[in-house]
PDB file of C-alpha atoms and ligand atoms in Angstrom:
ATOM      1  CA  MET C  11     -29.993   6.675  -8.677  1.00 73.00           C
ATOM      2  CA  GLU C  12     -27.899   7.149 -11.779  1.00 80.00           C
ATOM      3  CA  VAL C  13     -24.198   6.389 -11.468  1.00 77.00           C
ATOM      4  CA  LYS C  14     -21.892   8.278 -13.804  1.00 80.00           C
ATOM      5  CA  ARG C  15     -18.569   6.764 -14.697  1.00 81.00           C
ATOM      6  CA  LEU C  16     -15.584   9.048 -14.919  1.00 79.00           C
ATOM      7  CA  SER C  17     -12.519   8.236 -16.957  1.00 88.00           C
ATOM      8  CA  LEU C  18      -9.236   9.943 -16.219  1.00 87.00           C
ATOM      9  CA  SER C  19      -6.023   9.959 -18.189  1.00 89.00           C
ATOM     10  CA  GLU C  20      -3.028   8.362 -16.478  1.00 85.00           C
ATOM     11  CA  VAL C  21      -1.622  11.819 -15.688  1.00 87.00           C
ATOM     12  CA  ASP C  22      -4.921  13.036 -14.259  1.00 90.00           C
ATOM     13  CA  LEU C  23      -5.325   9.840 -12.257  1.00 85.00           C
ATOM     14  CA  THR C  24      -1.819  10.268 -10.814  1.00 83.00           C
ATOM     15  CA  LEU C  25      -2.567  13.871  -9.885  1.00 87.00           C
ATOM     16  CA  ALA C  26      -5.876  12.893  -8.330  1.00 87.00           C
ATOM     17  CA  MET C  27      -4.250  10.115  -6.273  1.00 83.00           C
ATOM     18  CA  HIS C  28      -1.551  12.528  -5.115  1.00 85.00           C
ATOM     19  CA  ALA C  29      -4.124  15.170  -4.170  1.00 88.00           C
ATOM     20  CA  VAL C  30      -6.315  12.722  -2.262  1.00 86.00           C
ATOM     21  CA  GLY C  31      -3.355  11.218  -0.431  1.00 85.00           C
ATOM     22  CA  LEU C  32      -1.888  14.597   0.464  1.00 89.00           C
ATOM     23  CA  GLY C  33      -5.294  15.941   1.501  1.00 91.00           C
ATOM     24  CA  ASN C  34      -5.867  12.961   3.792  1.00 89.00           C
ATOM     25  CA  TRP C  35      -2.436  13.416   5.327  1.00 90.00           C
ATOM     26  CA  HIS C  36      -2.950  17.142   6.001  1.00 94.00           C
ATOM     27  CA  ALA C  37      -6.354  16.470   7.566  1.00 93.00           C
ATOM     28  CA  LYS C  38      -4.963  13.820   9.913  1.00 91.00           C
ATOM     29  CA  HIS C  39      -1.702  15.529  10.921  1.00 93.00           C
ATOM     30  CA  PRO C  40      -2.481  19.006  12.288  1.00 96.00           C
ATOM     31  CA  CYS C  41      -0.006  18.673  15.180  1.00 97.00           C
ATOM     32  CA  CYS C  42       3.720  18.101  15.573  1.00 97.00           C
ATOM     33  CA  SER C  43       4.632  14.523  16.485  1.00 95.00           C
ATOM     34  CA  ARG C  44       7.633  15.812  18.503  1.00 97.00           C
ATOM     35  CA  CYS C  45       6.009  18.453  20.742  1.00 98.00           C
ATOM     36  CA  GLY C  46       2.272  18.451  20.018  1.00 98.00           C
ATOM     37  CA  SER C  47       2.152  22.055  18.781  1.00 98.00           C
ATOM     38  CA  ALA C  48       0.263  23.033  15.660  1.00 98.00           C
ATOM     39  CA  THR C  49       1.836  22.558  12.256  1.00 97.00           C
ATOM     40  CA  VAL C  50       1.283  24.570   9.105  1.00 97.00           C
ATOM     41  CA  SER C  51       1.474  23.551   5.487  1.00 97.00           C
ATOM     42  CA  ASP C  52       4.603  24.642   3.601  1.00 96.00           C
ATOM     43  CA  LEU C  53       6.343  24.115   0.258  1.00 95.00           C
ATOM     44  CA  GLY C  54       3.117  23.918  -1.655  1.00 92.00           C
ATOM     45  CA  GLY C  55       1.624  21.410   0.742  1.00 93.00           C
ATOM     46  CA  SER C  56       4.410  18.839   0.506  1.00 93.00           C
ATOM     47  CA  VAL C  57       5.525  19.362   4.102  1.00 96.00           C
ATOM     48  CA  ARG C  58       4.074  20.523   7.434  1.00 97.00           C
ATOM     49  CA  VAL C  59       6.210  22.687   9.717  1.00 98.00           C
ATOM     50  CA  CYS C  60       5.830  22.907  13.495  1.00 98.00           C
ATOM     51  CA  VAL C  61       5.091  26.461  14.658  1.00 98.00           C
ATOM     52  CA  ALA C  62       7.009  25.873  17.929  1.00 98.00           C
ATOM     53  CA  ASP C  63      10.186  24.013  16.970  1.00 98.00           C
ATOM     54  CA  SER C  64      10.249  24.388  13.158  1.00 98.00           C
ATOM     55  CA  SER C  65      10.590  20.646  12.674  1.00 97.00           C
ATOM     56  CA  GLN C  66       9.476  19.445   9.267  1.00 97.00           C
ATOM     57  CA  HIS C  67       7.000  16.606   8.848  1.00 97.00           C
ATOM     58  CA  TYR C  68       6.538  14.716   5.613  1.00 94.00           C
ATOM     59  CA  PRO C  69       3.695  12.469   4.534  1.00 90.00           C
ATOM     60  CA  ARG C  70       4.059   8.932   5.730  1.00 81.00           C
ATOM     61  CA  THR C  71       4.078   6.265   3.093  1.00 79.00           C
ATOM     62  CA  ASP C  72       3.415   2.635   3.875  1.00 83.00           C
ATOM     63  CA  PRO C  73       5.008   0.372   1.280  1.00 86.00           C
ATOM     64  CA  ALA C  74       3.095  -2.820   0.795  1.00 89.00           C
ATOM     65  CA  VAL C  75       3.091  -5.832  -1.481  1.00 90.00           C
ATOM     66  CA  ILE C  76       0.388  -7.719  -3.295  1.00 91.00           C
ATOM     67  CA  VAL C  77       1.609 -11.153  -4.313  1.00 93.00           C
ATOM     68  CA  LEU C  78       0.462 -13.701  -6.831  1.00 95.00           C
ATOM     69  CA  VAL C  79       1.975 -17.068  -5.895  1.00 95.00           C
ATOM     70  CA  LYS C  80       2.369 -19.540  -8.775  1.00 95.00           C
ATOM     71  CA  ASP C  81       3.957 -22.961  -8.861  1.00 92.00           C
ATOM     72  CA  SER C  82       5.968 -24.576 -11.648  1.00 91.00           C
ATOM     73  CA  GLU C  83       2.736 -25.813 -13.250  1.00 96.00           C
ATOM     74  CA  ASP C  84       1.339 -22.281 -13.407  1.00 95.00           C
ATOM     75  CA  ARG C  85      -1.233 -22.967 -10.693  1.00 96.00           C
ATOM     76  CA  ILE C  86      -1.930 -20.090  -8.321  1.00 96.00           C
ATOM     77  CA  LEU C  87      -2.268 -20.126  -4.559  1.00 96.00           C
ATOM     78  CA  LEU C  88      -4.978 -17.961  -3.008  1.00 96.00           C
ATOM     79  CA  GLY C  89      -5.815 -17.268   0.610  1.00 94.00           C
ATOM     80  CA  HIS C  90      -9.106 -17.236   2.492  1.00 92.00           C
ATOM     81  CA  GLN C  91      -9.689 -15.428   5.772  1.00 88.00           C
ATOM     82  CA  PRO C  92     -12.093 -17.050   8.235  1.00 90.00           C
ATOM     83  CA  ILE C  93     -14.181 -13.875   8.410  1.00 92.00           C
ATOM     84  CA  TRP C  94     -14.745 -13.806   4.640  1.00 91.00           C
ATOM     85  CA  PRO C  95     -17.804 -15.277   2.966  1.00 94.00           C
ATOM     86  CA  GLU C  96     -17.507 -18.811   1.686  1.00 94.00           C
ATOM     87  CA  LYS C  97     -15.766 -19.090  -1.728  1.00 94.00           C
ATOM     88  CA  ARG C  98     -14.086 -15.700  -1.393  1.00 94.00           C
ATOM     89  CA  PHE C  99     -10.353 -15.903  -2.005  1.00 94.00           C
ATOM     90  CA  SER C 100      -7.567 -13.417  -2.602  1.00 93.00           C
ATOM     91  CA  THR C 101      -3.931 -13.018  -3.440  1.00 94.00           C
ATOM     92  CA  PHE C 102      -1.616 -12.354  -0.489  1.00 94.00           C
ATOM     93  CA  ALA C 103      -0.702  -8.871   0.652  1.00 91.00           C
ATOM     94  CA  GLY C 104       0.869  -7.000   3.505  1.00 90.00           C
ATOM     95  CA  PHE C 105       2.887  -4.023   4.621  1.00 90.00           C
ATOM     96  CA  VAL C 106       6.675  -3.900   4.494  1.00 90.00           C
ATOM     97  CA  GLU C 107       8.124  -3.852   7.996  1.00 92.00           C
ATOM     98  CA  PRO C 108      10.998  -1.554   9.059  1.00 89.00           C
ATOM     99  CA  GLY C 109      14.335  -2.791   7.725  1.00 92.00           C
ATOM    100  CA  GLU C 110      12.691  -5.295   5.415  1.00 94.00           C
ATOM    101  CA  SER C 111      13.119  -5.444   1.621  1.00 92.00           C
ATOM    102  CA  PHE C 112      10.127  -5.981  -0.639  1.00 92.00           C
ATOM    103  CA  GLU C 113      11.356  -9.490  -1.404  1.00 93.00           C
ATOM    104  CA  GLU C 114      11.692 -10.300   2.297  1.00 94.00           C
ATOM    105  CA  CYS C 115       8.192  -8.922   2.834  1.00 94.00           C
ATOM    106  CA  VAL C 116       6.828 -11.169   0.089  1.00 95.00           C
ATOM    107  CA  SER C 117       8.479 -14.227   1.643  1.00 95.00           C
ATOM    108  CA  ARG C 118       7.319 -13.372   5.160  1.00 96.00           C
ATOM    109  CA  GLU C 119       3.732 -12.531   4.205  1.00 95.00           C
ATOM    110  CA  VAL C 120       3.260 -15.656   2.110  1.00 96.00           C
ATOM    111  CA  PHE C 121       4.717 -17.823   4.868  1.00 96.00           C
ATOM    112  CA  GLU C 122       2.631 -16.120   7.571  1.00 94.00           C
ATOM    113  CA  GLU C 123      -0.588 -16.353   5.596  1.00 93.00           C
ATOM    114  CA  ALA C 124      -0.150 -19.688   3.828  1.00 94.00           C
ATOM    115  CA  GLY C 125       2.774 -21.499   5.495  1.00 95.00           C
ATOM    116  CA  VAL C 126       4.522 -21.667   2.126  1.00 94.00           C
ATOM    117  CA  TYR C 127       8.116 -20.794   1.379  1.00 94.00           C
ATOM    118  CA  CYS C 128       8.562 -19.024  -1.930  1.00 91.00           C
ATOM    119  CA  ASN C 129      11.497 -18.200  -4.170  1.00 86.00           C
ATOM    120  CA  ASP C 130      12.109 -16.627  -7.553  1.00 90.00           C
ATOM    121  CA  ILE C 131      10.303 -13.437  -6.616  1.00 93.00           C
ATOM    122  CA  ASN C 132       9.643 -11.139  -9.558  1.00 90.00           C
ATOM    123  CA  TYR C 133       8.623  -7.511  -9.405  1.00 89.00           C
ATOM    124  CA  LEU C 134       5.843  -6.709 -11.866  1.00 90.00           C
ATOM    125  CA  ALA C 135       4.571  -3.167 -11.339  1.00 89.00           C
ATOM    126  CA  SER C 136       3.545  -0.550  -8.830  1.00 85.00           C
ATOM    127  CA  GLN C 137       0.500   1.579  -8.330  1.00 77.00           C
ATOM    128  CA  ALA C 138      -0.414   4.607  -6.299  1.00 71.00           C
ATOM    129  CA  TRP C 139      -2.684   4.073  -3.347  1.00 68.00           C
ATOM    130  CA  PRO C 140      -3.698   7.260  -1.529  1.00 62.00           C
ATOM    131  CA  PHE C 141      -5.304   5.518   1.452  1.00 62.00           C
ATOM    132  CA  PRO C 142      -2.625   6.091   2.722  1.00 58.00           C
ATOM    133  CA  ALA C 143       0.313   4.877   0.651  1.00 49.00           C
ATOM    134  CA  ARG C 144       1.752   3.023  -2.349  1.00 47.00           C
ATOM    135  CA  ARG C 145       1.588  -0.674  -3.051  1.00 42.00           C
ATOM    136  CA  PRO C 146       4.056  -2.457  -5.267  1.00 44.00           C
ATOM    137  CA  LEU C 147       2.909  -5.571  -7.055  1.00 46.00           C
ATOM    138  CA  ALA C 148       4.978  -8.713  -7.151  1.00 46.00           C
ATOM    139  CA  GLY C 149       4.668 -12.182  -8.605  1.00 46.00           C
ATOM    140  CA  VAL C 150       6.210 -15.323  -7.193  1.00 46.00           C
ATOM    141  CA  ASP C 151       6.994 -18.490  -9.121  1.00 43.00           C
TER     142      ASP C 151
HETATM  143 ZN1   ZN A  19       7.026  20.658  17.361  1.00 85.84          ZN
END
């Protein structure tokens, strides 16, 4: 089987991520979370409206962090889950909990997963992630 690679411009990639994310959300949210009635797409697909109570429902986003932990000697700390194959390691990641800042999420996730307290948290970049939300990237020294 031949595999074709497709390259998209940054704008096209952003549009594609938005379309996939929105399409997934519409497919999984046909009913009102307040009353269970059907909802219909409105405002060009950016919102669903309940046919019974007119409540508006917006796509859920799940902010998350991916963290690279470094020490003062520029060494990195990676995690390993017991279910992973031997020699497979990864940076730390997790979802932001309600009422939590990104920095608090970074501290909590790194402590939960590695038992390490971190400080000097630096934001590096963000990326779209349509399955189902966005993930900011952060580095920790
Ligand atoms: Zn409703």
